[in-house]
Coordinates of C-alpha atoms in Angstrom, one line a residue:
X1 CA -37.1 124.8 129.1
X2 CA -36.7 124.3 125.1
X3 CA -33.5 124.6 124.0
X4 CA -34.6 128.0 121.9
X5 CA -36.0 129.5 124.7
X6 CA -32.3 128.6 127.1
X7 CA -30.3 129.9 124.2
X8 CA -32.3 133.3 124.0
X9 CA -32.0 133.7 127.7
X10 CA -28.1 132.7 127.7
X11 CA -27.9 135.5 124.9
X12 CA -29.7 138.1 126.8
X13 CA -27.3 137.3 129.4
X14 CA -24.2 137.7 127.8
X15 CA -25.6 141.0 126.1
X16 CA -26.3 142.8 129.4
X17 CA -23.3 141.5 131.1
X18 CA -20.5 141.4 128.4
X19 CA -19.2 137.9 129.7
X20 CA -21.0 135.6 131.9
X21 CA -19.4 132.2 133.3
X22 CA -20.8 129.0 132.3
X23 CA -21.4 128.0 135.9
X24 CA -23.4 131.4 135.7
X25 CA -25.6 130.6 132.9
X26 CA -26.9 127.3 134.2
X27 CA -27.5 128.3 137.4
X28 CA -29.9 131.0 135.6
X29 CA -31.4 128.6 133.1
X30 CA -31.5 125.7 135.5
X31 CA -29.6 123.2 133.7
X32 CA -26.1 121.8 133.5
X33 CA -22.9 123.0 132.4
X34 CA -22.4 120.4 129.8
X35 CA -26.4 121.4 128.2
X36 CA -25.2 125.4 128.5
X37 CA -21.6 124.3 126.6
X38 CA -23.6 123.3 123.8
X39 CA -25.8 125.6 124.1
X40 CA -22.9 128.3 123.6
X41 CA -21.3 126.5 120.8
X42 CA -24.0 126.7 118.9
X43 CA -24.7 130.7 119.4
X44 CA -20.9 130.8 118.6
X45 CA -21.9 129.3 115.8
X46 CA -24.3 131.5 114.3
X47 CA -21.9 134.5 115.1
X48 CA -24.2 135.8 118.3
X49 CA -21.3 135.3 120.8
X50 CA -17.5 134.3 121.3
X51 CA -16.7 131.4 123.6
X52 CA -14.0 131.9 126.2
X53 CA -12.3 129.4 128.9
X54 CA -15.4 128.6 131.5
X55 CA -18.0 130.9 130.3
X56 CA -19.0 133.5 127.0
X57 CA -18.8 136.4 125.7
X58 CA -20.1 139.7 123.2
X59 CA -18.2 138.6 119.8
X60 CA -15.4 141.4 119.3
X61 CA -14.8 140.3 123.7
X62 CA -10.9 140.0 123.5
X63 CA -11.3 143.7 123.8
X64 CA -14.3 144.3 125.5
X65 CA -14.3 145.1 129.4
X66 CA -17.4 144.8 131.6
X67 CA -18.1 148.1 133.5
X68 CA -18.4 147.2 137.7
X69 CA -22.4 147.1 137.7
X70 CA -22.2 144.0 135.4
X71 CA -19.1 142.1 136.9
X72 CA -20.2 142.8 140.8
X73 CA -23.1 140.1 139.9
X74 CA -20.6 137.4 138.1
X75 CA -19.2 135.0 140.1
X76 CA -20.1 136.1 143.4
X77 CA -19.7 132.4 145.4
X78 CA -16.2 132.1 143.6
X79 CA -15.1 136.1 144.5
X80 CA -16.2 135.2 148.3
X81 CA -14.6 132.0 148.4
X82 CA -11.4 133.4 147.2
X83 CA -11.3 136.8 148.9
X84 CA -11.8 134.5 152.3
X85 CA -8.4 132.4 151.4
X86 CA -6.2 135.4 150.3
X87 CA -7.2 137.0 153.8
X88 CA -6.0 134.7 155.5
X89 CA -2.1 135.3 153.8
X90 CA -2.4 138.7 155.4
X91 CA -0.6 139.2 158.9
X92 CA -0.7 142.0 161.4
X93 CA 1.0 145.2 160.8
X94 CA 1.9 144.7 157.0
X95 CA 1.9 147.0 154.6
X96 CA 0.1 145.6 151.1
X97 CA -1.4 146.8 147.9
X98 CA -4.8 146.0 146.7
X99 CA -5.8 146.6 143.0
X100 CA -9.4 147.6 141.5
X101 CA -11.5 145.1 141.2
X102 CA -14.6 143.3 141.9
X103 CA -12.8 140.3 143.8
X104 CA -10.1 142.8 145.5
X105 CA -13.3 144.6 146.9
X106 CA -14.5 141.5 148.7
X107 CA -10.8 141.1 149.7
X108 CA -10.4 144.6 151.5
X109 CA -13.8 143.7 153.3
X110 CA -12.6 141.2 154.8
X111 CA -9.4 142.8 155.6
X112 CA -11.2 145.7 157.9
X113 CA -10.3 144.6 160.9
X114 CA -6.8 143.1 160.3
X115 CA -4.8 145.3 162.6
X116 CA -2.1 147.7 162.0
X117 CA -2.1 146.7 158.3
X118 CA -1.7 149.9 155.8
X119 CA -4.0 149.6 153.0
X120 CA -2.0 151.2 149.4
X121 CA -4.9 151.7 146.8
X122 CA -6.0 153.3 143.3
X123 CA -9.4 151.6 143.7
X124 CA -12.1 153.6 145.1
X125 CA -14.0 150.8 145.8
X126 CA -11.3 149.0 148.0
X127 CA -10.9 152.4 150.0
X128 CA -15.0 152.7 150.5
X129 CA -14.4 149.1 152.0
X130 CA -11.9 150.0 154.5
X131 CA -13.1 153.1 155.2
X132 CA -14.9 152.3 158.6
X133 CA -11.5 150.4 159.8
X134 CA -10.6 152.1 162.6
X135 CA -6.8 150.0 162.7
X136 CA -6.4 150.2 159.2
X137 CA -4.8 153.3 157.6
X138 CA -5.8 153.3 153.7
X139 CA -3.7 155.9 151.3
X140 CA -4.6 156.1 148.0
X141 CA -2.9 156.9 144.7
X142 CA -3.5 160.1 142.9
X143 CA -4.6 160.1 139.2
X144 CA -8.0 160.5 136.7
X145 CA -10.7 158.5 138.1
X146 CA -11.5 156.1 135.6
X147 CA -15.3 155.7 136.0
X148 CA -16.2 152.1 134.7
X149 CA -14.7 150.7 137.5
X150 CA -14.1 153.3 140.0
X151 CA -10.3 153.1 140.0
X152 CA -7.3 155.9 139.8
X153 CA -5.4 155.5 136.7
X154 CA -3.0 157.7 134.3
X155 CA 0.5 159.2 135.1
X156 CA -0.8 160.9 138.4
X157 CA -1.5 157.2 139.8
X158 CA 1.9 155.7 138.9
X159 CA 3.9 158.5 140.0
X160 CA 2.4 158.4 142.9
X161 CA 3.8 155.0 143.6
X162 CA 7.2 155.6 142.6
X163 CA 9.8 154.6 145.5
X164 CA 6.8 152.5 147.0
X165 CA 7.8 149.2 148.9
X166 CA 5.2 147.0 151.1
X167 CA 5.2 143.3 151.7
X168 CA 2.8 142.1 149.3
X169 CA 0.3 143.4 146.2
X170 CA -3.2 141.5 145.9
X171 CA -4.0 142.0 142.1
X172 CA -7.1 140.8 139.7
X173 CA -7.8 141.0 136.3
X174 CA -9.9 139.8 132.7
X175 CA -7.5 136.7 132.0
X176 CA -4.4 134.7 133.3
X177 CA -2.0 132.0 131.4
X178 CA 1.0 130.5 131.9
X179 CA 2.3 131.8 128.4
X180 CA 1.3 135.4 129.4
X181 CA 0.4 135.7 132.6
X182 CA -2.4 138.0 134.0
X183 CA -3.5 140.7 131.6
X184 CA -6.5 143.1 131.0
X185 CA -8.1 144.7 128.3
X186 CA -7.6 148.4 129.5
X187 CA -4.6 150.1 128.6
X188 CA -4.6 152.5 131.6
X189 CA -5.7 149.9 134.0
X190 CA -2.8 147.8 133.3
X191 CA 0.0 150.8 133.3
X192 CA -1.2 151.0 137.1
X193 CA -1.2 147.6 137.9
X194 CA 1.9 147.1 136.4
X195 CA 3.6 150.2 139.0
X196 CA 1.7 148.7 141.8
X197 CA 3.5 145.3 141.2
X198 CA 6.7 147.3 141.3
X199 CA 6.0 148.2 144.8
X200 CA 5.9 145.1 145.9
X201 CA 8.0 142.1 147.3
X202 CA 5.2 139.3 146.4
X203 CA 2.6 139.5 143.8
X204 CA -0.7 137.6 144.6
X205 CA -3.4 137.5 142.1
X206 CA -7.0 136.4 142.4
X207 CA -8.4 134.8 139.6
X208 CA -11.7 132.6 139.7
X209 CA -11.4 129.2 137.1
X210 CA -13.5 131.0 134.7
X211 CA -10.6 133.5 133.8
X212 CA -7.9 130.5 133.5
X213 CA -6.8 130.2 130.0
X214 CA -8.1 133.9 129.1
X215 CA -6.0 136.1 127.3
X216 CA -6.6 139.6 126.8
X217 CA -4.8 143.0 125.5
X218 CA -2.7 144.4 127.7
X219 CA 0.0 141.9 129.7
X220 CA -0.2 143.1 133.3
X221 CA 1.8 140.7 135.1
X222 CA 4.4 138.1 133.8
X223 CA 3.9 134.4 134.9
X224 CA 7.6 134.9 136.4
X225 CA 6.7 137.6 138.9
X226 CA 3.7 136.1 140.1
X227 CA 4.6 134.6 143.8
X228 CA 0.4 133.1 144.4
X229 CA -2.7 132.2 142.9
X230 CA -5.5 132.2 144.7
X231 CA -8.4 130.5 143.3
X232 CA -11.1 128.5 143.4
X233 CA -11.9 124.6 142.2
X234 CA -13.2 124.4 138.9
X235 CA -15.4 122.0 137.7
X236 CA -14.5 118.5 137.6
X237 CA -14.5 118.3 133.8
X238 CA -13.0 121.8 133.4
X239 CA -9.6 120.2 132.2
X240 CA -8.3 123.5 130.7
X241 CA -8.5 125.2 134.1
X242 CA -6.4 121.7 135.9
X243 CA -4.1 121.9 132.1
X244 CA -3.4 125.3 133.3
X245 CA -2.8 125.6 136.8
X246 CA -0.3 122.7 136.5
X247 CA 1.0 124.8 133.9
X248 CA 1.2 127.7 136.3
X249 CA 2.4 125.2 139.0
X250 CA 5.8 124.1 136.7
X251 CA 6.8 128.0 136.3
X252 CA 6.8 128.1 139.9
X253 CA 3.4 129.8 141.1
X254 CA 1.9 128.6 144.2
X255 CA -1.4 127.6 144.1
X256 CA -3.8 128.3 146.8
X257 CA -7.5 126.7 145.9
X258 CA -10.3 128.1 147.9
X259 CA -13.0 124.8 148.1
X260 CA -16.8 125.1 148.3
X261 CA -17.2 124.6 152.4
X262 CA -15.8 126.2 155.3
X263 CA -15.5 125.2 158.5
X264 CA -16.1 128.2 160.2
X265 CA -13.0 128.5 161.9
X266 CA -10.6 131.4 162.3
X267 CA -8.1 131.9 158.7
X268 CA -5.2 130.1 159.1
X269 CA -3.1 133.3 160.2
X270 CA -4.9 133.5 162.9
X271 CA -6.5 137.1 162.5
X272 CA -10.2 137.7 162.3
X273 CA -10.2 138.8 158.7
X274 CA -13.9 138.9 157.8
X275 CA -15.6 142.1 157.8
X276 CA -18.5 142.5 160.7
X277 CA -16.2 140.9 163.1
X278 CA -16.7 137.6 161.9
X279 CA -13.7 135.1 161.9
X280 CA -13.3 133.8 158.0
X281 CA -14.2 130.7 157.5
X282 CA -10.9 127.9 157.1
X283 CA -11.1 126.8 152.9
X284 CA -9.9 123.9 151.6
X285 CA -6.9 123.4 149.1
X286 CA -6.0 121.5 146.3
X287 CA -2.8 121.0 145.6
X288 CA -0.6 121.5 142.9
X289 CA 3.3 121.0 142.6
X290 CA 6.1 123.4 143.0
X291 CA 9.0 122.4 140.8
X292 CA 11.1 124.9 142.9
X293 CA 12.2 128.0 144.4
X294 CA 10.1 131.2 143.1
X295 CA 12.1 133.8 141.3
X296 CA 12.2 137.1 142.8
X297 CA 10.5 140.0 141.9
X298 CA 12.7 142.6 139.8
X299 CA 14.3 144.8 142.5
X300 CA 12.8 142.4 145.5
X301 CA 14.9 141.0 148.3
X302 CA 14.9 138.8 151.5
X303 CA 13.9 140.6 155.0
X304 CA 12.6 144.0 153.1
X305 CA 10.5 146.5 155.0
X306 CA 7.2 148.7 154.0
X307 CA 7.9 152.2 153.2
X308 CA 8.5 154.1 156.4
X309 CA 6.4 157.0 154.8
X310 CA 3.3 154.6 155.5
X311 CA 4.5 154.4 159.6
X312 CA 5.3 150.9 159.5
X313 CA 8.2 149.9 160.6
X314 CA 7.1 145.9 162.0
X315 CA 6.1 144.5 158.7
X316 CA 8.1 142.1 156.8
X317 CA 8.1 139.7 153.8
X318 CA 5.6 137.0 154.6
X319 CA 6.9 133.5 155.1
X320 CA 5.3 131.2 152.6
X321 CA 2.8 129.0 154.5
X322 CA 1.2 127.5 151.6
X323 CA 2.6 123.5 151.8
X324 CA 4.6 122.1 148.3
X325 CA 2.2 121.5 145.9
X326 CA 1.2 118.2 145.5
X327 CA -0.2 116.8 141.8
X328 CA -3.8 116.0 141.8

């Protein structure tokens, strides 16, 4: 393929997607990452489209949110890699939060048959996913639906959460730094996230390598609160991503990354987490290092409970069983 005719099609791409990964592009044009960078530079270059950490975007993107019909077909090997790790940090009879998302979705599917566990929502799309669970109780938030991508949002939503408290909250997002931490560019979006966070004792986000070193609008999540990162391995010439998950790593995050093979072994809790009945498959990890101990979330504490309203009365705090962090 002539470099005119790769371009046009990495254009069309980003046009009917909003942001595509590079990863993305040359698996669709056939060619390798380093051939698409170029190829991106030089359509930033005539103004057609704005670069962004691991992939690009519509110019104007710092502000620009794909709707869920575009982002359910980005990144779908990285999504299932990670929502097969951050399963396995879920234990029987816990109480958790789960965000909107695309990557949250693939999450709560494989969360189905995790049992006892009580499923705290504002996503429609996370709720459709456990529906079918017989031994998992979902409740979701009230508020306006918010139809891009099928979540509950406005006042309704965060005063439903209000004197909330579960174990852990499994969050996504459009970007994630060490300066800023994970933000979106949807105002309403992030007033939720930011109340589900409150509810919770550990904040884990899921993040593919494309969205490391993005920065959008709204701040969802300060790099302080964040207890995990799940994620997957980035290219090896992706410095920025390894730049900034070590940055990550110093302010105390714990890194989880989900690796390209699985053995096909049960998750490392134990639990078949995969939805279908199938155990989820064991992922690698890379480590990174833990300077030392994690910072509490505002209003967090040792030994705390889920919310009795939500009937569980045997969950508890999850004991970190991610190793130290070692430098790569």
């Amino acid at each position: 393929m002539f470099a005119a005719e790769r371009r046009q099609l990495i254009l069309e791409m980003v046009r009917a997607n909003g942001a595509v990964s590079l990863r993305e592009l040359a698996r669709v044009v056939q060619t390798s990452e380093v051939t698409v960078r170029r190829d991106v530079r030089a359509l930033e270059a005539e103004g057609l489209l704005d670069r962004r950490h691991g992939g690009a975007v519509l110019p104007g993107g710092f502000t620009r949110e794909s709707g869920f019909p575009q982002k359910s077909h980005l990144a779908t090997a990285e999504k299932t890699a990670i929502a097969d790790l951050a399963a396995s940090f879920v234990e029987e009879g816990e109480a958790i939060v789960v965000g909107a998302g695309t990557t949250t979705q693939e999450l709560a599917r494989r969360l189905a048959r995790v049992p006892g566990l009580t499923v705290v929502t504002n996503s429609l799309l996370v709720a459709q996913a456990l529906a079918h669970a017989n031994r998992v109780e979902v409740v979701m938030t009230g508020g306006t639906l918010r139809g891009s991508n099928y979540a509950l949002v406005g006042s309704g939503a965060e005063q439903s959460l209000q004197g909330l408290r579960v174990s852990k909250a499994f969050l996504s997002g459009s970007g994630l730094t060490a300066e800023r931490g994970l933000s979106t560019s949807n105002m309403l979006s992030a007033s939720v996230d930011r109340a589900l966070v409150q509810a919770a004792a550990e904040v884990v986000v899921l993040a593919d390598h494309s969205k490391l070193g993005t920065d959008t609008m709204f701040q969802t999540v300060p790099t302080d609160v964040i207890t995990r990162l799940v994620t997957d391995e980035s290219p090896g010439h992706d410095d920025r991503a390894a730049t900034e998950l070590q940055a990550l790593a110093d302010q105390g995050v714990q890194i989880a990354v989900a690796g390209s093979s699985g053995g096909g072994a049960a998750n490392s809790s134990g639990t078949a987490g995969a939805s279908g009945g199938e155990p989820v498959a064991r992922q690698q990890r890379r480590d990174v290092p833990l300077p030392g101990p994690r910072r509490q979330v505002p209003g967090a504490g040792a030994g705390l409970r889920p919310a009795s309203a939500l009937g569980e009365q045997n969950g508890g705090v999850e004991r970190a069983r991610v190793a130290d962090l070692r430098r790569r």
